[in-house]
Short mmCIF file of C-alpha atoms and ligand atoms in Angstrom, two decimals:
data_model
loop_
_atom_site.label_atom_id
_atom_site.label_comp_id
_atom_site.label_asym_id
_atom_site.label_seq_id
_atom_site.Cartn_x
_atom_site.Cartn_y
_atom_site.Cartn_z
CA UNK A 1 -0.04 -0.12 0.02
CA UNK A 2 1.08 3.31 -0.78
CA UNK A 3 2.57 5.50 2.07
CA UNK A 4 1.47 8.96 3.10
CA UNK A 5 4.07 11.93 3.96
CA UNK A 6 3.41 15.54 5.36
CA UNK A 7 6.36 17.87 4.53
CA UNK A 8 6.54 21.20 6.12
CA UNK A 9 8.69 23.84 4.34
CA UNK A 10 7.17 22.25 0.98
CA UNK A 11 7.74 25.66 -0.85
CA UNK A 12 11.41 25.74 -0.02
CA UNK A 13 14.26 24.11 -1.61
CA UNK A 14 14.76 20.86 0.18
CA UNK A 15 10.83 20.63 0.36
CA UNK A 16 10.52 20.69 -3.40
CA UNK A 17 13.09 18.11 -4.16
CA UNK A 18 12.07 15.87 -1.45
CA UNK A 19 8.23 16.13 -2.78
CA UNK A 20 9.46 15.15 -5.93
CA UNK A 21 11.27 12.11 -4.69
CA UNK A 22 8.26 10.86 -2.76
CA UNK A 23 5.99 11.22 -5.56
CA UNK A 24 8.09 9.29 -7.93
CA UNK A 25 8.17 6.48 -4.98
CA UNK A 26 4.33 6.53 -5.29
CA UNK A 27 3.68 8.41 -1.94
CA UNK A 28 0.71 10.54 -1.36
CA UNK A 29 2.18 13.99 -0.59
CA UNK A 30 0.72 16.61 1.95
CA UNK A 31 2.23 20.02 2.16
CA UNK A 32 2.21 22.36 4.91
CA UNK A 33 1.83 25.77 3.74
CA UNK A 34 1.71 29.59 5.25
CA UNK A 35 -0.99 31.76 4.10
CA UNK A 36 0.59 34.63 1.84
CA UNK A 37 -1.20 37.31 0.30
CA UNK A 38 0.55 36.33 -2.94
CA UNK A 39 1.26 32.56 -3.63
CA UNK A 40 5.13 32.11 -4.17
CA UNK A 41 5.19 28.37 -5.59
CA UNK A 42 8.08 28.87 -7.93
CA UNK A 43 9.91 25.71 -6.71
CA UNK A 44 6.93 23.38 -6.72
CA UNK A 45 4.93 24.76 -9.81
CA UNK A 46 5.57 21.71 -11.92
CA UNK A 47 4.28 19.47 -9.10
CA UNK A 48 1.79 21.49 -7.49
CA UNK A 49 -1.34 19.76 -8.73
CA UNK A 50 0.07 16.38 -7.14
CA UNK A 51 0.47 17.81 -3.77
CA UNK A 52 -2.23 18.28 -1.21
CA UNK A 53 -1.59 21.71 0.63
CA UNK A 54 -2.77 22.11 4.00
CA UNK A 55 -2.60 25.71 5.47
CA UNK A 56 -0.61 26.11 8.81
CA UNK A 57 2.04 27.79 10.25
CA UNK A 58 5.00 26.28 12.67
CA UNK A 59 4.08 28.76 15.41
CA UNK A 60 0.63 27.73 15.38
CA UNK A 61 0.25 24.41 17.45
CA UNK A 62 -3.55 24.02 16.60
CA UNK A 63 -2.71 24.32 12.94
CA UNK A 64 -0.37 21.76 13.15
CA UNK A 65 -2.39 19.21 14.78
CA UNK A 66 -5.23 19.95 12.43
CA UNK A 67 -2.37 19.14 9.38
CA UNK A 68 -1.41 15.73 10.97
CA UNK A 69 -5.02 14.69 11.56
CA UNK A 70 -6.15 15.65 8.34
CA UNK A 71 -3.03 14.18 6.41
CA UNK A 72 -2.73 10.99 8.64
CA UNK A 73 0.80 10.58 7.72
CA UNK A 74 3.26 7.51 7.77
CA UNK A 75 6.09 10.01 7.80
CA UNK A 76 6.50 13.64 8.73
CA UNK A 77 9.50 15.73 7.39
CA UNK A 78 9.93 18.92 9.14
CA UNK A 79 12.00 21.07 6.81
CA UNK A 80 10.20 24.56 7.75
CA UNK A 81 12.56 27.08 9.30
CA UNK A 82 13.79 30.54 9.29
CA UNK A 83 16.82 29.13 7.39
CA UNK A 84 19.06 31.83 6.65
CA UNK A 85 22.13 32.57 9.12
CA UNK A 86 22.43 36.22 8.10
CA UNK A 87 18.66 37.08 8.89
CA UNK A 88 18.96 35.28 12.30
CA UNK A 89 20.86 38.44 13.85
CA UNK A 90 18.32 40.78 12.42
CA UNK A 91 15.37 38.68 13.80
CA UNK A 92 16.76 36.64 16.53
CA UNK A 93 13.54 36.00 18.45
CA UNK A 94 11.34 34.83 15.39
CA UNK A 95 14.30 32.64 14.31
CA UNK A 96 14.19 31.08 17.97
CA UNK A 97 10.48 30.70 17.64
CA UNK A 98 10.09 29.11 14.21
CA UNK A 99 13.43 27.36 13.95
CA UNK A 100 13.62 26.18 17.75
CA UNK A 101 10.43 26.03 19.42
CA UNK A 102 8.62 25.36 15.92
CA UNK A 103 10.08 22.00 16.25
CA UNK A 104 8.61 21.13 19.46
CA UNK A 105 5.36 22.42 18.18
CA UNK A 106 5.55 19.92 15.36
CA UNK A 107 6.51 17.19 17.62
CA UNK A 108 3.71 17.81 19.90
CA UNK A 109 1.18 17.60 16.62
CA UNK A 110 2.61 14.27 15.88
CA UNK A 111 2.69 13.05 19.58
CA UNK A 112 -1.01 14.17 19.97
CA UNK A 113 -2.30 13.31 16.57
CA UNK A 114 -0.31 10.46 15.05
CA UNK A 115 2.43 9.36 17.60
CA UNK A 116 3.44 6.31 15.48
CA UNK A 117 4.34 8.37 12.30
CA UNK A 118 7.87 8.63 11.62
CA UNK A 119 9.50 12.10 12.07
CA UNK A 120 12.51 13.77 10.30
CA UNK A 121 14.05 16.86 11.67
CA UNK A 122 16.27 19.12 9.57
CA UNK A 123 19.26 19.81 11.75
CA UNK A 124 22.26 21.63 10.23
CA UNK A 125 25.89 21.66 10.33
CA UNK A 126 25.66 25.33 11.54
CA UNK A 127 25.15 23.64 15.01
CA UNK A 128 29.25 22.83 14.76
CA UNK A 129 29.99 26.58 14.39
CA UNK A 130 33.09 27.16 16.07
CA UNK A 131 34.20 23.60 15.32
CA UNK A 132 35.85 21.80 18.18
CA UNK A 133 37.17 19.05 15.73
CA UNK A 134 37.53 18.49 12.07
CA UNK A 135 35.86 16.75 10.24
CA UNK A 136 32.75 16.82 12.18
CA UNK A 137 30.65 13.68 12.95
CA UNK A 138 27.71 12.81 14.80
CA UNK A 139 29.65 12.76 18.08
CA UNK A 140 31.14 16.27 17.79
CA UNK A 141 29.99 18.66 20.38
CA UNK A 142 28.04 21.75 18.99
CA UNK A 143 29.28 25.29 19.42
CA UNK A 144 26.82 27.34 17.54
CA UNK A 145 27.88 30.87 16.33
CA UNK A 146 24.61 32.60 15.41
CA UNK A 147 20.90 32.76 16.57
CA UNK A 148 20.25 30.18 13.74
CA UNK A 149 22.69 27.69 14.82
CA UNK A 150 21.50 28.15 18.57
CA UNK A 151 17.88 27.50 17.55
CA UNK A 152 18.85 24.53 15.42
CA UNK A 153 20.51 22.87 18.33
CA UNK A 154 17.48 23.33 20.45
CA UNK A 155 15.43 21.66 17.69
CA UNK A 156 18.06 18.83 17.39
CA UNK A 157 18.00 18.02 21.24
CA UNK A 158 14.33 18.32 21.54
CA UNK A 159 13.92 15.67 18.54
CA UNK A 160 16.29 13.34 20.39
CA UNK A 161 14.28 14.00 23.74
CA UNK A 162 11.01 13.21 22.15
CA UNK A 163 12.52 9.83 20.78
CA UNK A 164 13.94 9.02 24.40
CA UNK A 165 10.91 10.41 26.32
CA UNK A 166 7.91 9.11 24.26
CA UNK A 167 9.59 6.33 22.14
CA UNK A 168 8.86 8.16 19.07
CA UNK A 169 10.52 7.46 15.66
CA UNK A 170 12.37 10.50 15.65
CA UNK A 171 15.52 11.43 13.57
CA UNK A 172 17.73 14.21 12.96
CA UNK A 173 19.78 14.69 9.74
CA UNK A 174 22.67 16.98 10.42
CA UNK A 175 22.98 18.11 6.84
CA UNK A 176 25.98 20.18 5.56
CA UNK A 177 25.24 23.04 3.31
CA UNK A 178 23.52 21.87 0.12
CA UNK A 179 22.53 23.97 -2.92
CA UNK A 180 20.86 23.67 -6.18
CA UNK A 181 19.29 26.12 -8.81
CA UNK A 182 16.28 26.47 -6.27
CA UNK A 183 18.47 27.92 -3.45
CA UNK A 184 17.19 31.25 -2.13
CA UNK A 185 19.44 34.23 -3.85
CA UNK A 186 20.64 35.34 -0.34
CA UNK A 187 22.65 32.31 0.30
CA UNK A 188 26.25 32.64 -0.99
CA UNK A 189 26.30 29.87 -3.82
CA UNK A 190 23.08 31.34 -5.47
CA UNK A 191 24.10 34.75 -4.90
CA UNK A 192 27.28 33.99 -6.96
CA UNK A 193 25.83 32.05 -9.61
CA UNK A 194 23.00 34.40 -10.17
CA UNK A 195 25.38 37.41 -10.28
CA UNK A 196 27.77 35.59 -12.60
CA UNK A 197 24.78 35.26 -15.16
CA UNK A 198 23.58 38.69 -14.62
CA UNK A 199 27.02 40.14 -15.10
CA UNK A 200 27.60 38.12 -18.15
CA UNK A 201 24.33 39.28 -19.53
CA UNK A 202 25.26 42.96 -18.81
CA UNK A 203 22.41 43.24 -16.12
CA UNK A 204 24.69 43.79 -13.27
CA UNK A 205 28.10 45.47 -12.81
CA UNK A 206 29.57 44.14 -9.49
CA UNK A 207 29.06 41.62 -6.83
CA UNK A 208 29.24 42.81 -3.23
CA UNK A 209 30.17 39.94 -0.86
CA UNK A 210 31.32 39.15 2.51
CA UNK A 211 34.30 36.72 3.79
CA UNK A 212 35.83 35.12 0.80
CA UNK A 213 37.97 32.96 2.89
CA UNK A 214 35.35 30.83 4.78
CA UNK A 215 35.17 27.24 3.88
CA UNK A 216 32.04 24.95 3.38
CA UNK A 217 31.27 21.36 2.62
CA UNK A 218 28.68 22.06 -0.18
CA UNK A 219 26.66 19.22 -1.85
CA UNK A 220 23.57 18.97 -4.19
CA UNK A 221 20.19 19.30 -2.27
CA UNK A 222 18.51 16.23 -4.89
CA UNK A 223 21.21 13.94 -3.38
CA UNK A 224 20.52 15.11 0.33
CA UNK A 225 16.71 14.62 0.46
CA UNK A 226 17.47 11.04 -0.53
CA UNK A 227 19.29 10.61 2.74
CA UNK A 228 16.32 12.27 4.68
CA UNK A 229 13.98 9.42 3.27
CA UNK A 230 16.59 6.64 3.97
CA UNK A 231 16.82 7.66 7.48
CA UNK A 232 13.02 7.09 7.89
CA UNK A 233 13.29 3.49 6.37
CA UNK A 234 15.51 2.00 8.92
CA UNK A 235 14.55 -0.19 11.68
CA UNK A 236 15.58 2.09 14.51
CA UNK A 237 15.62 5.72 14.59
CA UNK A 238 18.93 7.62 14.70
CA UNK A 239 20.91 10.77 13.94
CA UNK A 240 23.28 10.91 10.76
CA UNK A 241 25.70 13.58 9.39
CA UNK A 242 25.17 14.13 5.68
CA UNK A 243 27.94 15.86 3.73
CA UNK A 244 30.47 15.31 1.02
CA UNK A 245 33.48 15.20 2.92
CA UNK A 246 35.12 17.88 0.70
CA UNK A 247 35.83 21.56 1.63
CA UNK A 248 35.94 24.69 -0.65
CA UNK A 249 36.51 28.31 0.10
CA UNK A 250 34.16 30.95 -0.85
CA UNK A 251 36.80 32.51 -3.36
CA UNK A 252 36.91 28.97 -5.15
CA UNK A 253 33.09 28.96 -5.51
CA UNK A 254 33.36 32.41 -7.30
CA UNK A 255 36.35 31.44 -9.58
CA UNK A 256 34.45 28.36 -10.77
CA UNK A 257 31.21 30.29 -11.18
CA UNK A 258 32.66 33.22 -12.97
CA UNK A 259 35.23 31.41 -15.26
CA UNK A 260 32.17 28.97 -16.37
CA UNK A 261 30.94 32.22 -18.01
CA UNK A 262 34.35 33.33 -19.36
CA UNK A 263 34.85 35.94 -16.72
CA UNK A 264 37.65 36.79 -14.39
CA UNK A 265 35.95 37.33 -10.96
CA UNK A 266 38.72 39.65 -9.78
CA UNK A 267 37.20 42.32 -12.05
CA UNK A 268 33.76 42.16 -10.64
CA UNK A 269 33.82 41.19 -6.91
CA UNK A 270 34.00 43.78 -4.29
CA UNK A 271 34.31 42.88 -0.51
CA UNK A 272 31.78 45.10 1.59
CA UNK A 273 31.94 45.06 5.35
CA UNK A 274 27.87 44.85 5.28
CA UNK A 275 28.18 41.07 4.28
CA UNK A 276 30.81 40.19 6.97
CA UNK A 277 28.93 38.45 9.82
CA UNK A 278 29.24 39.43 13.42
CA UNK A 279 30.54 35.84 14.21
CA UNK A 280 31.66 33.56 11.50
CA UNK A 281 31.68 29.83 11.11
CA UNK A 282 35.23 29.64 9.53
CA UNK A 283 34.97 26.03 8.08
CA UNK A 284 32.90 23.18 8.13
CA UNK A 285 33.66 19.79 6.82
CA UNK A 286 31.71 16.47 7.45
CA UNK A 287 32.49 13.01 8.10
CA UNK A 288 29.37 10.97 6.77
CA UNK A 289 30.91 7.61 7.20
CA UNK A 290 28.00 6.35 9.39
CA UNK A 291 25.36 7.34 6.77
CA UNK A 292 27.34 5.83 3.88
CA UNK A 293 27.59 2.46 5.94
CA UNK A 294 24.18 2.58 7.58
CA UNK A 295 22.00 3.86 4.93
CA UNK A 296 24.08 2.97 2.01
CA UNK A 297 23.76 6.87 0.95
CA UNK A 298 25.84 7.96 -1.98
CA UNK A 299 26.45 11.23 -3.68
CA UNK A 300 26.11 11.88 -7.17
CA UNK A 301 26.82 15.51 -7.90
CA UNK A 302 30.29 16.88 -7.25
CA UNK A 303 30.93 20.32 -6.43
CA UNK A 304 32.10 21.79 -9.55
CA UNK A 305 29.17 20.06 -11.29
CA UNK A 306 26.84 21.69 -8.75
CA UNK A 307 28.34 25.28 -9.35
CA UNK A 308 27.96 24.97 -13.13
CA UNK A 309 24.71 23.49 -12.92
CA UNK A 310 23.57 26.45 -11.14
CA UNK A 311 25.21 29.06 -13.29
CA UNK A 312 23.65 27.43 -16.29
CA UNK A 313 20.24 27.57 -14.91
CA UNK A 314 20.75 31.11 -14.01
CA UNK A 315 21.91 32.02 -17.43
CA UNK A 316 18.79 30.26 -18.89
CA UNK A 317 16.42 31.97 -16.75
CA UNK A 318 17.51 35.48 -17.74
CA UNK A 319 17.83 34.43 -21.46
CA UNK A 320 14.44 33.25 -21.18
CA UNK A 321 13.42 36.68 -20.02
CA UNK A 322 14.88 38.18 -23.14
CA UNK A 323 18.15 39.39 -21.99
P1 LIG B 1 14.19 27.04 2.54
O1 LIG B 1 14.61 28.32 3.29
O2 LIG B 1 14.38 27.15 1.13
O3 LIG B 1 12.73 26.61 3.01
C1 LIG B 1 12.37 27.11 4.34
C2 LIG B 1 10.69 26.57 4.26
O4 LIG B 1 10.15 26.87 5.46
C3 LIG B 1 10.04 27.26 3.45
O5 LIG B 1 9.02 26.58 2.76
C4 LIG B 1 9.24 28.29 4.26
O6 LIG B 1 7.88 28.84 3.66
C5 LIG B 1 8.97 27.61 5.37
N1 LIG B 1 8.61 28.34 6.63
C6 LIG B 1 9.33 29.46 7.08
N2 LIG B 1 8.87 29.75 8.23
C7 LIG B 1 7.82 28.95 8.43
C8 LIG B 1 6.65 28.91 9.45
N3 LIG B 1 6.59 29.72 10.56
N4 LIG B 1 5.70 28.16 9.29
C9 LIG B 1 5.83 27.09 8.29
N5 LIG B 1 6.65 27.23 7.25
C10 LIG B 1 7.69 28.25 7.36
O7 LIG B 1 15.18 26.17 3.29
P2 LIG B 1 15.79 24.67 2.80
O8 LIG B 1 14.90 24.30 1.89
O9 LIG B 1 17.23 25.11 2.09
O10 LIG B 1 16.22 24.00 4.18
C11 LIG B 1 15.17 23.01 4.41
C12 LIG B 1 15.48 22.91 6.03
O11 LIG B 1 16.85 22.12 6.34
C13 LIG B 1 15.38 24.13 6.96
O12 LIG B 1 14.86 23.78 8.26
C14 LIG B 1 16.92 24.48 7.04
O13 LIG B 1 17.12 25.39 8.15
C15 LIG B 1 17.63 23.18 7.08
N6 LIG B 1 18.83 22.99 6.74
C16 LIG B 1 19.30 23.61 5.37
C17 LIG B 1 20.43 23.41 5.02
C18 LIG B 1 20.85 23.81 3.57
O14 LIG B 1 21.94 23.90 3.38
N7 LIG B 1 20.08 24.00 2.82
C19 LIG B 1 21.73 22.79 5.95
C20 LIG B 1 21.08 22.28 6.95
C21 LIG B 1 19.87 22.46 7.28
P3 LIG B 1 7.59 30.08 2.90
O15 LIG B 1 7.92 29.77 1.40
O16 LIG B 1 6.14 30.55 3.24
O17 LIG B 1 8.61 31.09 3.43
P1 LIG B 2 25.49 29.30 5.93
O1 LIG B 2 26.86 28.22 5.98
O2 LIG B 2 24.27 28.78 6.13
O3 LIG B 2 25.76 30.56 6.51
O4 LIG B 2 25.36 29.51 4.35
P2 LIG B 2 25.81 31.00 3.42
O5 LIG B 2 25.51 30.48 2.08
O6 LIG B 2 24.63 31.89 3.70
O7 LIG B 2 27.10 31.37 3.85
C1 LIG B 2 28.22 30.52 3.55
C2 LIG B 2 29.62 31.45 4.04
O8 LIG B 2 29.85 32.22 2.83
C3 LIG B 2 29.53 31.96 5.31
O9 LIG B 2 30.65 31.80 5.83
C4 LIG B 2 29.24 33.26 4.95
O10 LIG B 2 30.16 34.51 5.79
C5 LIG B 2 30.05 33.50 3.65
N1 LIG B 2 29.77 34.57 2.81
C6 LIG B 2 30.71 35.36 2.19
N2 LIG B 2 29.84 36.40 1.35
C7 LIG B 2 28.70 36.33 1.45
C8 LIG B 2 27.62 36.74 1.12
O11 LIG B 2 27.52 37.81 0.05
N3 LIG B 2 26.47 36.28 1.13
C9 LIG B 2 26.23 35.14 2.00
N4 LIG B 2 24.94 34.55 2.40
N5 LIG B 2 27.31 34.57 2.76
C10 LIG B 2 28.69 35.04 2.18
#
C-alpha cells in the first residue's frame, strides 16, 4: 500500500526536491503551507497539482495538529524554518521561535495526533559553528555561532528528547550546506551564480560580498533529500551527518562560477563589510561514514558540477526573460 508523507517547508528548496522524490516513489504527499497574500510556489510549480496543501504555520500548534490529523501521515518531514543565518541576527527572536520552538510544536502535533508516524528533523552543520574538531561527525560537540545555529541546537535536542521520552521514531539529519538552482538568492552559492549570469548578460556591474576565505562542505540538495528518506526507512531511529567530505573556500566557488561564463571574478567582486558576519563559522567539513555504511547513501553530484549547474540555470532563466 502506498505511504503518506507530510512535508513542512514544501515551498523551499529541500521541500521541493523531497516532494519530487516521494511522488516518484508513489507516496501521497501533503505539504504544509503558510498563508501568503500572493502565493509563491516557484519551486513546486511543476508538481503542485500532485500535492495536497494544508494551511498552517510552525508557530501555531492548532494548525499543525489539524495538518497531522487531516493527512494521517506515515512520515513527517519537518523542513520548515527561518533558514538564513544572516537574517537570524536581525530577527533572533523569530528565528528562535520558528527554527527552535517550532520543532517542539511539530513534535507535539505528531505526539498528539499520530504518535506512530516517523519524524524527520532538519538539523544543520551550523550547530558545529566554531568547530571543536575536524571533520565533524555525529559525536562532535556543538558550538553554534549564530541565533540560527543556537535555534537548530534546540531543535536537534528536542527531537532526541522526544525519541527518548516518548519512544517516537524521530530522526535528526545533520545536513551540511546543500545547494541547487532552487536555493534562495541570499545564500552565497546562489548569490554568486545569479550574479555571474547577470554580469555576463550585462544586467549587473559588480558583486558585493563578505568573507571570501570561509570554507564549506557544499553538496547538491537533490542528493541530500534521498538521505532524509533513507533515515526514515531504517529499523531504528537515529541521527546522521550528511556531507560530501570535501571543503572549498567561497573564493573557489566564485572562481568556478565566473570562469564558467568566461569572466575573471577579480574584475567584479567587491568585498563589502555589510556582508561580513558578527560571528563567522570559518570552516565546516563533514564525516558521513555512518550514513554511507548504515543507510547506503551515496553522492552523485560533485562541487564543480553543482556550481556549473546553478550558473547554467541562472543563465537560462535570464535569457528566457529576453536578456
Ligand atoms: P528554505 O529557506 O528554502 O525553506 C524554508 C521553508 O520553511 C519554506 O518553505 C518556508 O515557507 C517555510 N517556513 C518558514 N517559516 C515558516 C513558518 N513559520 N511556518 C511554516 N513554514 C515556514 O530552506 P531549505 O529548503 O534550504 O532547508 C530546509 C530545512 O533544512 C530548513 O530547516 C533548514 O534550516 C535546514 N537546513 C538546510 C541546509 C541547507 O544547506 N539548505 C543545511 C542544513 C539544514 P515560505 O515559502 O512560506 O517562506
Ligand atoms: P551558511 O553556511 O548557512 O551561513 O550559508 P551561506 O551560504 O549564507 O554562507 C556561507 C559562507 O559564505 C559564510 O561563511 C558566509 O560568511 C560566506 N559569505 C561570504 N560572502 C557572503 C555573502 O555575500 N552572502 C552570504 N550569504 N554569505 C557570504
